[in-house]
Structures are given as structure tokens and as C-alpha cells.
XYZ file of C-alpha atoms in Angstrom:
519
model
C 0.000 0.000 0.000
C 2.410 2.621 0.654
C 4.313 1.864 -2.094
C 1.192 3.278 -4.329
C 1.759 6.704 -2.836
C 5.148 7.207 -4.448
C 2.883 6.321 -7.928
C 1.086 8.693 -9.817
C -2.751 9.528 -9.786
C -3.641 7.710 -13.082
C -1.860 4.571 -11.802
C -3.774 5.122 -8.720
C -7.343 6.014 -9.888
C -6.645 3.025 -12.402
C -6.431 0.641 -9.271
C -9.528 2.403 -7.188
C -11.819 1.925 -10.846
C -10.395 -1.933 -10.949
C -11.737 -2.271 -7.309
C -8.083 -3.701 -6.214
C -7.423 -0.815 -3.725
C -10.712 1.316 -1.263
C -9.710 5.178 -1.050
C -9.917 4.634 2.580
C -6.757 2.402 3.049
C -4.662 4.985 0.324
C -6.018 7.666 2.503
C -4.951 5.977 6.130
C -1.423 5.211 4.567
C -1.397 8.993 3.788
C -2.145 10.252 7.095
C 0.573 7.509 8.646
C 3.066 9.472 6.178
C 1.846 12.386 7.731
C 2.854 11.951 10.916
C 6.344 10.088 9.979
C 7.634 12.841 8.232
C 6.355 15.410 10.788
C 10.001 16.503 11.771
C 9.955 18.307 8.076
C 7.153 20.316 9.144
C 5.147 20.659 6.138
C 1.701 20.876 7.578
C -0.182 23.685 9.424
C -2.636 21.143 10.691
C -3.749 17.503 9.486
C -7.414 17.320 8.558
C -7.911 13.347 9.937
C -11.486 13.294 10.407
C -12.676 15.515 7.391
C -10.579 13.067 5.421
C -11.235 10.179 6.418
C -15.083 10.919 6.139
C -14.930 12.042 2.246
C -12.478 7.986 1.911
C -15.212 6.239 2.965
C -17.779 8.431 0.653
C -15.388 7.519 -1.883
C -15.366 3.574 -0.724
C -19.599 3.966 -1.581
C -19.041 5.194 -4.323
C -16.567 2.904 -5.801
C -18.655 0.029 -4.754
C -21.423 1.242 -6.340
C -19.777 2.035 -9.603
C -20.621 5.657 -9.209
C -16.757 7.274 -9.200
C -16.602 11.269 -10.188
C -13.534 10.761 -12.293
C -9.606 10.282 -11.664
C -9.545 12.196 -8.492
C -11.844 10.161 -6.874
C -10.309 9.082 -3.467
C -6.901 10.363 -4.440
C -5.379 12.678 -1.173
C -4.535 16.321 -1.984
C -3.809 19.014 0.265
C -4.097 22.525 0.452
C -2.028 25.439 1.197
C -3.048 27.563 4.486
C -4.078 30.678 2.862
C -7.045 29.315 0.983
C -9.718 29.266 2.896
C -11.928 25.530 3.793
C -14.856 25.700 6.041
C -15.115 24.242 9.326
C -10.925 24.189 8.889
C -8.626 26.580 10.213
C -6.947 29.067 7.554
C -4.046 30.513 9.505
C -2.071 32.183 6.538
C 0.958 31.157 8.803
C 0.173 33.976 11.016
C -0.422 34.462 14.644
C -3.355 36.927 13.531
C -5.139 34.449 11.289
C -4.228 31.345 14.178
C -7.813 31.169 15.048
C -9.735 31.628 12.374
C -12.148 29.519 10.521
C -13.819 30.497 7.497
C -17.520 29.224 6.778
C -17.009 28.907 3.360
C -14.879 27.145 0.656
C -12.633 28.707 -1.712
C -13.805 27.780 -5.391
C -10.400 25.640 -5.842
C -10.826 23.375 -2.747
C -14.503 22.903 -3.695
C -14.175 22.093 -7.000
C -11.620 19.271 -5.425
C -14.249 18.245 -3.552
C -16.485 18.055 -6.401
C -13.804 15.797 -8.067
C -13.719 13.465 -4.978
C -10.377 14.483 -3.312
C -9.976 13.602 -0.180
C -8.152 16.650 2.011
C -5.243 15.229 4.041
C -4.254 18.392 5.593
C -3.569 22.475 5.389
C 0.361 23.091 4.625
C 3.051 25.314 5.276
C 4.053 28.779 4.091
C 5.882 31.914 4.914
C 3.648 33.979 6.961
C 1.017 35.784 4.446
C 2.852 34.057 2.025
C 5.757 36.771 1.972
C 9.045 34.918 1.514
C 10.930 32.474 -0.631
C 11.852 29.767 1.893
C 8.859 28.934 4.294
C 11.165 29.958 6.891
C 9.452 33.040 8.304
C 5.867 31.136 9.336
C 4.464 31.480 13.056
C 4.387 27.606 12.834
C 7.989 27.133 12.085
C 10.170 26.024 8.994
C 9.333 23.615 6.844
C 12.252 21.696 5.711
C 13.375 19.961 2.408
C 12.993 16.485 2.448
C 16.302 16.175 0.278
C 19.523 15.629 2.673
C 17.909 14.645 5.586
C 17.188 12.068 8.297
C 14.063 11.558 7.235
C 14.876 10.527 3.584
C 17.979 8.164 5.224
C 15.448 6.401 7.189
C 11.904 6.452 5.238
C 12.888 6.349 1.450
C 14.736 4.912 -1.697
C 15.443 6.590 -4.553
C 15.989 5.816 -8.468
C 18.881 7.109 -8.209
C 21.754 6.334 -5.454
C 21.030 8.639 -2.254
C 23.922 7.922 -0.502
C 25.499 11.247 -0.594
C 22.013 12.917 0.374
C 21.831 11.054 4.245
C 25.370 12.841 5.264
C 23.525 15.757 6.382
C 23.636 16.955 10.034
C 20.523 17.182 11.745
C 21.545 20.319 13.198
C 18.739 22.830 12.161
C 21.388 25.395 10.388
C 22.611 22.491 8.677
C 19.001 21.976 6.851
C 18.110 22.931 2.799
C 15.052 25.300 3.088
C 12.049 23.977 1.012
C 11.817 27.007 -1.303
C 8.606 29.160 -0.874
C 6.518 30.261 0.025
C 4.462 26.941 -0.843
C 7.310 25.106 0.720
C 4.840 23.629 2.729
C 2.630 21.909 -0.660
C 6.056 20.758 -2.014
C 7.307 18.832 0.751
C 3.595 17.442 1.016
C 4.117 16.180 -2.195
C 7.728 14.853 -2.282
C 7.302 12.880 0.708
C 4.348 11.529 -0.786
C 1.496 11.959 1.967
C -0.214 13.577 -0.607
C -0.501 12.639 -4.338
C -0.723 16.912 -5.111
C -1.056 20.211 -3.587
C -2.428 23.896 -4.230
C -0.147 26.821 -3.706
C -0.254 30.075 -4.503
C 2.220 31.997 -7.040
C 2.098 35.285 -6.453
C 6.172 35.970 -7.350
C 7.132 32.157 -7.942
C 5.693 30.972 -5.073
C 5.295 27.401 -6.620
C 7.672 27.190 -9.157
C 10.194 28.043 -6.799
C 10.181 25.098 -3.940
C 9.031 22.659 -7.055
C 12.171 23.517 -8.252
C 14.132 23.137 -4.771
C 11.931 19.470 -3.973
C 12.095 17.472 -7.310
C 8.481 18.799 -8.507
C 6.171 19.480 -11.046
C 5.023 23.206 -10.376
C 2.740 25.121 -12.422
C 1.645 28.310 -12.580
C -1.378 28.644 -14.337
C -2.359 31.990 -16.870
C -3.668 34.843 -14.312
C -7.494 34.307 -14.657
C -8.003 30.544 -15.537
C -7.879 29.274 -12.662
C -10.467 31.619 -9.614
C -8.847 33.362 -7.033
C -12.080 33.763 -4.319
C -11.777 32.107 -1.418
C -7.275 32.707 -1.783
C -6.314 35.142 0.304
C -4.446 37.762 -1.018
C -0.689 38.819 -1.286
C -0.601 40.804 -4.693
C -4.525 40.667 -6.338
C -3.289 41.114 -9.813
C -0.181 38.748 -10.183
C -1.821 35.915 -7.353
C -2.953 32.385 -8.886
C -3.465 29.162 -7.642
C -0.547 26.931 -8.616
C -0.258 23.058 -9.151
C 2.106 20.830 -7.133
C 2.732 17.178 -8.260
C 4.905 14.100 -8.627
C 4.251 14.356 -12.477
C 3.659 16.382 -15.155
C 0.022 13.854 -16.249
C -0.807 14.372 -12.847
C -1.098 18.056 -13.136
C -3.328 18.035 -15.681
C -5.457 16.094 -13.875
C -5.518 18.688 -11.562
C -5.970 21.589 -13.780
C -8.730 20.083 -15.714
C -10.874 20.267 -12.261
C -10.196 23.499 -10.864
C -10.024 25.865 -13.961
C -13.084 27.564 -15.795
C -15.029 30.639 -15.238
C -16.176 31.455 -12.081
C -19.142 34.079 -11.040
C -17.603 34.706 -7.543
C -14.481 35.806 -9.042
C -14.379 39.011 -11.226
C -10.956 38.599 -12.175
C -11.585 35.097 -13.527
C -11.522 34.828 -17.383
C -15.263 34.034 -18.552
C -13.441 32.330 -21.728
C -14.865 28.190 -21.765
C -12.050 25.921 -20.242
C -11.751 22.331 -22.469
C -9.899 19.623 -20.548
C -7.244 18.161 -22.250
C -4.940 14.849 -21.980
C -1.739 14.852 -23.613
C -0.594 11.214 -25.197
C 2.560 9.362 -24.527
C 4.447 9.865 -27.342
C 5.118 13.359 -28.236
C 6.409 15.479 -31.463
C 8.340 18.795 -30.719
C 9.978 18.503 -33.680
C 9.576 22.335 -35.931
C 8.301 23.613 -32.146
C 10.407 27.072 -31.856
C 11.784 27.945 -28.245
C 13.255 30.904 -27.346
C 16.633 31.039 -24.896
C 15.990 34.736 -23.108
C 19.578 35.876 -22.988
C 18.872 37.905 -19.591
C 18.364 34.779 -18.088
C 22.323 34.052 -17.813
C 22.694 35.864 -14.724
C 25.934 36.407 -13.129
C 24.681 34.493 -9.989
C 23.291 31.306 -11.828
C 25.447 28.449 -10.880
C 27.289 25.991 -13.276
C 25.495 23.031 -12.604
C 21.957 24.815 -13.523
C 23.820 26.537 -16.470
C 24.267 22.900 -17.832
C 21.086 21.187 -17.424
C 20.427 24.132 -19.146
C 22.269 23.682 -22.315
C 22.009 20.130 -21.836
C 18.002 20.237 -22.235
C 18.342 22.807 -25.163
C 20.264 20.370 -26.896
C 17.925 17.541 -25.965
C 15.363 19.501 -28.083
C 17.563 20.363 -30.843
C 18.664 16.800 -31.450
C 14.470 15.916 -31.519
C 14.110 18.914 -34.593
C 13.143 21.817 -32.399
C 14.168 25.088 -33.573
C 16.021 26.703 -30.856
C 16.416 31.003 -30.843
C 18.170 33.305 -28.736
C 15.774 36.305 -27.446
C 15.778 39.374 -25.481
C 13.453 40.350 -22.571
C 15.391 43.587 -22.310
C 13.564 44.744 -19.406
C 13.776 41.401 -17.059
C 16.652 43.290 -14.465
C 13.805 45.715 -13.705
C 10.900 42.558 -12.638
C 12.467 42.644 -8.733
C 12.520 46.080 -8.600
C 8.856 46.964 -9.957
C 7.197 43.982 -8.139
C 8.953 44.947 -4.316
C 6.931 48.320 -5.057
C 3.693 46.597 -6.233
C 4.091 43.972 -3.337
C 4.245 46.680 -0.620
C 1.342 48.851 -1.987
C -0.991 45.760 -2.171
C 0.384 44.229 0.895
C -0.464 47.610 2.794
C -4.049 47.981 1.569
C -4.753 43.694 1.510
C -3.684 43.571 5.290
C -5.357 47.222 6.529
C -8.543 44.787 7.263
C -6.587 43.471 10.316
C -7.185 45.395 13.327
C -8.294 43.550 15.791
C -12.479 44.699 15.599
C -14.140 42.131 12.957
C -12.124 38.930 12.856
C -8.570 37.596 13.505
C -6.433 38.254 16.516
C -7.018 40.955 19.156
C -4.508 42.150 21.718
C -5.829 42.136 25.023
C -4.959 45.385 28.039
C -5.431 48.535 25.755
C -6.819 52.143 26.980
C -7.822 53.591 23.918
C -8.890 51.873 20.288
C -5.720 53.713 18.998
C -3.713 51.728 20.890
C -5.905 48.646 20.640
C -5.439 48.835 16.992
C -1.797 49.380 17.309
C -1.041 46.750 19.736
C -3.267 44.236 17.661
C -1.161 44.584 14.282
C 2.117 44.805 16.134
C 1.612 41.622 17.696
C -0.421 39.682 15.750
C 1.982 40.194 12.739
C 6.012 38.985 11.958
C 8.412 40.925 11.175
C 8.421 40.246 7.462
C 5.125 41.273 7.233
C 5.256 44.532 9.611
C 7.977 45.566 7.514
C 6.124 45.289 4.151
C 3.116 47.136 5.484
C 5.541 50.095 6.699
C 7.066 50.153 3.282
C 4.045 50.203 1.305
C 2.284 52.867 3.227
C 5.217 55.002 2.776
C 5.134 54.024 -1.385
C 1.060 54.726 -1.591
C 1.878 58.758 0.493
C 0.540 61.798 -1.304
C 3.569 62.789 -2.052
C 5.285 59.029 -3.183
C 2.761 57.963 -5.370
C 3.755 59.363 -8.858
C 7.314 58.403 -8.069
C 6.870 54.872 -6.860
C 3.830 53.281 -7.482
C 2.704 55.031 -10.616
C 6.205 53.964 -11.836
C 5.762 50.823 -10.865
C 3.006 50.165 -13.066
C 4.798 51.748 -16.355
C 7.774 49.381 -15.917
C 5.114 46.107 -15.355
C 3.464 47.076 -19.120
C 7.371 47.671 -20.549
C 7.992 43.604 -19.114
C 4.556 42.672 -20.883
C 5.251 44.250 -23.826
C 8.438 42.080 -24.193
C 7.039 38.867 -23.385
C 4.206 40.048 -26.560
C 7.362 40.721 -29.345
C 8.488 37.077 -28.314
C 5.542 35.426 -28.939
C 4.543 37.650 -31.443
C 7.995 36.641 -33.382
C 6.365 33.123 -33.323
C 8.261 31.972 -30.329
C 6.237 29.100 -28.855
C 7.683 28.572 -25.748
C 10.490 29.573 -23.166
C 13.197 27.494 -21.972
C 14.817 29.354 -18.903
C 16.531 28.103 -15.069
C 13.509 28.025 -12.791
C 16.046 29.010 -9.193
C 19.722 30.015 -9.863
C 20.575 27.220 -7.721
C 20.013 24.120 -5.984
C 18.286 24.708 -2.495
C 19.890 26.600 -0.135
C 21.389 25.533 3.366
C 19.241 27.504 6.003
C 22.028 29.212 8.004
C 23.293 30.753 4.585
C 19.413 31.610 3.280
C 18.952 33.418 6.823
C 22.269 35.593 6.123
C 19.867 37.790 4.079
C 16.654 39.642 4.680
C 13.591 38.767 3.080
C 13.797 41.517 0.309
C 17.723 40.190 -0.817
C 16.507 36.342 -0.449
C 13.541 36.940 -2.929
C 15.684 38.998 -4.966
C 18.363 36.210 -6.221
C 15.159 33.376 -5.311
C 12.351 34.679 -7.567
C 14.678 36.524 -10.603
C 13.362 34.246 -13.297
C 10.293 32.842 -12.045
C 8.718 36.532 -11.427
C 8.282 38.126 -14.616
C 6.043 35.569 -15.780
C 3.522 36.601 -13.220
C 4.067 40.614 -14.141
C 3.018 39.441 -17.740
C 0.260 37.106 -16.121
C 1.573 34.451 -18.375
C 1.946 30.536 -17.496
C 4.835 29.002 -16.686
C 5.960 25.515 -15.209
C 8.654 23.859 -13.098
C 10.290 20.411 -14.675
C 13.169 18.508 -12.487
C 15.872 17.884 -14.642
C 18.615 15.776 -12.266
C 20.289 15.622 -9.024
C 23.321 18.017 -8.238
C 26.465 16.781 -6.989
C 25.052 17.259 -3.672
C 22.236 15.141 -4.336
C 19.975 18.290 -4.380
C 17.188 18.785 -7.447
C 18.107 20.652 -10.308
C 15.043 22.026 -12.445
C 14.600 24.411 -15.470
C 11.632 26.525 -16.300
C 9.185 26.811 -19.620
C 6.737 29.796 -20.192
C 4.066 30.433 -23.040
C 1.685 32.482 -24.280
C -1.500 33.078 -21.754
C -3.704 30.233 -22.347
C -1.706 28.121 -23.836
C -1.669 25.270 -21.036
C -2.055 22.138 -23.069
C 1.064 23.309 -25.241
C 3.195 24.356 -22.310
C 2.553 21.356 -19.979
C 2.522 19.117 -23.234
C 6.739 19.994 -24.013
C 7.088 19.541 -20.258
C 6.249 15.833 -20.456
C 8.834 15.410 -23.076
C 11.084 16.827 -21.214
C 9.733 14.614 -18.319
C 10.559 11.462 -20.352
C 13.573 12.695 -21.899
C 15.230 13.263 -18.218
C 13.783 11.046 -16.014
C 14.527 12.892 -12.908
C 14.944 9.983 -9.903
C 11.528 10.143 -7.906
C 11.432 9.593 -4.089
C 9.734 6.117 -2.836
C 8.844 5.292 0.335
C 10.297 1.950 1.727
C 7.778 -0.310 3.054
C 7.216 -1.093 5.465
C 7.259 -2.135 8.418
C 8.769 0.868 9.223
C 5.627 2.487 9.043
C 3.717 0.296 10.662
């Protein structure tokens, strides 16, 4: 049994249709996982009972021939910040620690609809601000790579020896990437078969790329936002993490389309899509973005690099250098657009309506005051500052107005590619493998997301998608990935290379041992 949750979905859901496996027993082995790899910390809380209720709907329904399609039974979980009635949706935050919301955002219930079963609420940097899942009131989340918990729980395709030398030592650990570090380790250790995230800057693409994952990032609009709560309301979108590329699809197909609750949501018709086995990207023409070499991208990423791009040459791909000439200036524009929408999103919190409330004030002034100053990190405190200082009178023009000039200009490039018939982009996803947490912490928040999120965050200023494929394991036994984007909309095409890149690689996927172990 436990040796089906290192498989994918289809395998799974093909077993659950044949009647040789109940949802109930995959979902039990899940929750064990759960709690074996709880040292990693990739869970905000572990939704047992709700689970195990919607296994044994799924049991009924399998019995009675009645199954609501491939994700029937299959265990997905959920990142904290969308909100799941009856369930606690912390955002990571001491201000959001007791909250429960009383209704479903349109993702998780169109899951529902699809018959996943909801193992458990993961891990993020608080608010999701930060590219580790290092700064959440619940702790870090660590990367399953070069740890204990591999050494003693898991096998790998590939020899893991040099991955088990790690120190336990908590400075010693690889941060998970973020800030849906918490999804991604959900997924690699495999108590879950996916997980939503949230990409607001690379949010997903990002700790896909540091755990071995598939992570997409969806065109801004197909997939609805209502019910996520928000970091940056134009750039945020729910993202996809999974084991393999089939299995996001899967995924995608049930949670995109128009939605009335959402005004942001495109009303265009969505048409799920499979993509076959064997593949043709032969007279496909891919762009290499020569702003992507930057000085800080490592040798071993520059090589998987050229190695892929070769990969697609040798199978009759036409491969073009491009320019995004105004990619240096995608960190810069979206720290001012982050503050100003982080200072207006989080203004709600004060203590009166909902959330956390300090207690011993003498005037609502101070109420207020003491309310946001300890309810909130320091991460987040320091965004709000910044972005009320960006939105002044007197700042506006200069900053934020600015801002918004320099987001059309990195747009506007992204439109001359594809409107030079480019079809896709082949960029690094991270400039390097994972980092070790005592070096990550070295930096603030603003300088880690810098060098983390350089090429994963234009794609979100141009609202464009963009996906995460593992390519191989570094010399330190750490994942390697590289990055495609498209044109908006253009899913099926984008996810569709990314399988052939899937089967080209073969990137060594995590199994659990069996076992008695986890018994």
C-alpha cells in the first residue's frame, strides 16, 4: 500500500476503478506518512477526520460504480491561505491562528467536487511573503532532500547515498523554497498525491524547483482566485504541485473555468485536455531569453540548461536566442507593487471584525496598534511600513505610478516574443540548488527573494503561465530544475513539451520503503 503513494494519480485512480485498492486504506497510509515525516514540518494542521469521512464516501461510491472521475479518493492538500470551512486558515500567522472560514474557496470545492480527499492544510511563509517557508508562526518547513528523514523512510531511483550525510543540526538543513514550501514537501514525501499553492512571485515554481516537482503556474485568470487570500490581487494564482507532469493536468482540468464569484476570472470556456505518450516537438520554436544568464546562476543549472536545449535540438526543435530587455527591472517593480498591495490587503486586520485581538489597551488607537504589532512577523510589519510610505501623497507618482509603467514595458516584451512566433520559453527556474538555512537566513527577506524569484517573477508581471520540470540531481544530491513559459492560455502546449522533457530526463523520484517501518 504505501508503495502506491510514491505512484502517480492515473496509476492510482486506475487501481480504485479496478476495485483492487478502497480510497480509505490509500487515505490511512497517507495520514501515517503524515505523521512520519512530521520533523519536516510541512503541515499547518492535518485534517484526519474531514478526510477520512470524504475515503469512505469515496469507498460507496466505488462500490457502487458511481466514481466522479480520476480524483476520486486520491489525497490532496491545500495550502493555508485558501480558505476551507469548518478548517482553520491561519495564513501562517499568529493573527489568522484562530480563524475559521464558513465557506470554501472555489479551488478546494471544486476538489471536492472531483472526490479528493483533504489530508491536511500546509506550510508557508507567513502571508505568504518569503521564498523559503522559513518566516511562518508555525515554524520552517524543511526539504525532504539531505535529511534524516529521507535516510530512514525512502529509496530513490537514483543512489542517495550522498544525500543522508547531512547533520541534523537545524542550520545544517536545505530550506524547502517558498513560500508553498509547505505543498512541495507534502508532495515529495508523498502523503499527498498533489497540492495547491499560490504563485504570487514564484511561489510554486520556486520550492518545485528546490523538492524534485512538477510546479505550475497557471495563466492569471483561468484558474479563480475567491476564497485565496491575497498577497498581490493582480499577479496571485493558484498553482499546481505534483509528482508528475500527467498528474497536473489532472488537476488543472478540475479546478479551472469561469467562475461568477471571481471578477478577475476569465469568462473564456475551459476544455480539458490529456496529452498522449508519445510526443512530437519537432519544428516547435523555443526561445533562450539571454537575460536569463545571470551572473549568480550556478554551473550546474547553467548545464542542465544547455544540456536540455540540446535535448530539443537533437528531436528537430528550432532553438532562438531572445531578449526580454527589461527582465533586471521585474524585482525592482514587483517589491513596489508587493508593498502597496500588501499595505491595503492587510489594513482589514485590526483587531475589531475577525482575527487576533490584543488584550490590556486604553484607547482603540492603541488597541489597533497593539493588535497589528503583535499579531503580525516581522516580514510582514515591515512590508506594510514600506508600502504605506510608497502609496503617500507625495510618493505615489514616483513609486507606485512607476511601478506600473515598468510592469506594461515587461509585458510588452514577453508580446514581441511570442509575437515573433516563439512558442515557448526554456529558462533556469532558481539560480541554484536549495539553499542551506544558516546561509538563506544571512539575508533579509527583500535580498533572499531577490536572487530566489529573478526568473520565475516576470512571468507573473506578464500574467503568463509558466511551469517547473526537475531535470537531475546536483552533486550534492539536491534537485536541479529548469523553467518553460508560453503564451496566456496556452496550457495544453506548455505542460505538453514539459512531459517530453519529463521522459527525456527522467529525474529519480522519491519512494517510500515499506514497510514495516511504518507500521
Amino acid at each position: 500500500m504505501y508503495k502506491l503513494l510514491s505512484a502517480s494519480i492515473k496509476e492510482v485512480s486506475r487501481k480504485i476503478n479496478a476495485g483492487e485498492i478502497r480510497p480509505s486504506d490509500i487515505t490511512k497510509a497517507s495520514i501515517k506518512v503524515t505523521s512520519v515525516t512530521k520533523p519536516l514540518n510541512a503541515y499547518i494542521s492535518i485534517t484526519d477526520e474531514t478526510a477520512n469521512k470524504y475515503a469512505k464516501s469515496s469507498d460507496t461510491r466505488q462500490q457502487s460504480s458511481s466514481l466522479l472521475g480520476e480524483l476520486d479518493g486520491i489525497p490532496i492538500a491545500i495550502k493555508d491561505n485558501y480558505c476551507t470551512k469548518d478548517h482553520k486558515t491561519t495564513c501562517a500567522s499568529k493573527m489568522l491562528s484562530n480563524f475559521i472560514p464558513t465557506y470554501d474557496a472555489t479551488v478546494y470545492q471544486r476538489l471536492k467536487n472531483a472526490g479528493a480527499v483533504l489530508i491536511g492544510k500546509t506550510n508557508l511563509d507567513e502571508f505568504a511573503m518569503g521564498s523559503g517557508t522559513i518566516d511562518s508562526y508555525y515554524g520552517i518547513t524543511r526539504n525532504v532532500w539531505n535529511s534524516d528523514v529521507l535516510e530512514k523512510y525512502y529509496s530513490c531511483d537514483s543512489c542517495i547515498e550522498g544525500h543522508t550525510k547531512q547533520s541534523t543540526d537545524e542550520n545544517s538543513w536545505h530550506i524547502a523554497g517558498g513560500s508553498s514550501g509547505g505543498s512541495a514537501v507534502a508532495v515529495a514525501t508523498g502523503s499527498c498525491y498533489a497540492a495547491i499553492g499560490s504563485d504570487t512571485g514564484g511561489s510554486t515554481r520556486n520550492p518545485a524547483s528546490y523538492c524534485g516537482l512538477i510546479g505550475l503556474k497557471p495563466t492569471y485568470g483561468l484558474v479563480s482566485r475567491y476564497g485565496l487570500i491575497p498577497l498581490v490581487n493582480s499577479m496571485d494564482v493558484p498553482g499546481i504541485l505534483t509528482r508528475h507532469v500527467d498528474d497536473a493536468v489532472l488537476v488543472l482540468n478540475s479546478i479551472a473555468g469561469p467562475d461568477e464569484a471571481d471578477s478577475t476570472c476569465s469568462r473564456r470556456e475551459y476544455v480539458p485536455f490529456d496529452i498522449p505518450n508519445t510526443i512530437d516537438v519537432s519544428n516547435l520554436r523555443i526561445g533562450i531569453p539571454q537575460e536569463y544568464k545571470e551572473k549568480n546562476l550556478c554551473p550546474e543549472v547553467q548545464k542542465c540548461w544547455d544540456e536540455v536545449s540540446q535535448y530539443l535540438k537533437e528531436a528537430g526543435a528550432l532553438l532562438f536566442t531572445v531578449s526580454l530587455p527589461h527582465t533586471n527591472y521585474s524585482i525592482m517593480c514587483y517589491t513596489v507593487l508587493n508593498r502597496c498591495d500588501v499595505a491595503s490587503n492587510l489594513a482589514c486586520y485590526d483587531g475589531m471584525e475577525y482575527g487576533y485581538r490584543a488584550d490590556e489597551w486604553n484607547s482603540l488607537h492603541e488597541q489597533y496598534k497593539k493588535t497589528r504589532t503583535d499579531g503580525f512577523g516581522k516580514v510582514v510589519k515591515e512590508r506594510i511600513l514600506v508600502g504605506n510610505y510608497f502609496l503617500l501623497e507625495e510618493n505615489y507618482e514616483e513609486y507606485y505610478v512607476k511601478a506600473m509603467k515598468i510592469r506594461r514595458l515587461i509585458s510588452d516584451d514577453f508580446n514581441a516574443v511570442w509575437n515573433n512566433n516563439i512558442d515557448l520559453l526554456l529558462t533556469p527556474t532558481t539560480l541554484t540548488e536549495a539553499p542551506i538555512y544558516s546561509e538563506f537566513i544571512s539575508m533579509d527577506n527583500q535580498a533572499q527573494c531577490s536572487i530566489q524569484d529573478y526568473c520565475t517573477q516576470p512571468a507573473n508581471m506578464a500574467g503568463i503561465p509558466a511551469i517547473n520540470v526537475p531535470i537531475k540531481l546536483s552533486k550534492n544530491g539536491l534537485p536541479l530544475s529548469l523553467q518553460l513559459m508560453a503564451p496566456p492560455y496556452t496550457e495544453k502546449r506548455l505542460l505538453t513539451v514539459a512531459k517530453w522533457i519529463e521522459q527525456r530526463v527522467k529525474f529519480p523520484k522519491l519512494k517510500l520503503k515499506d514497510l514495516s517501518l511504518l507500521e
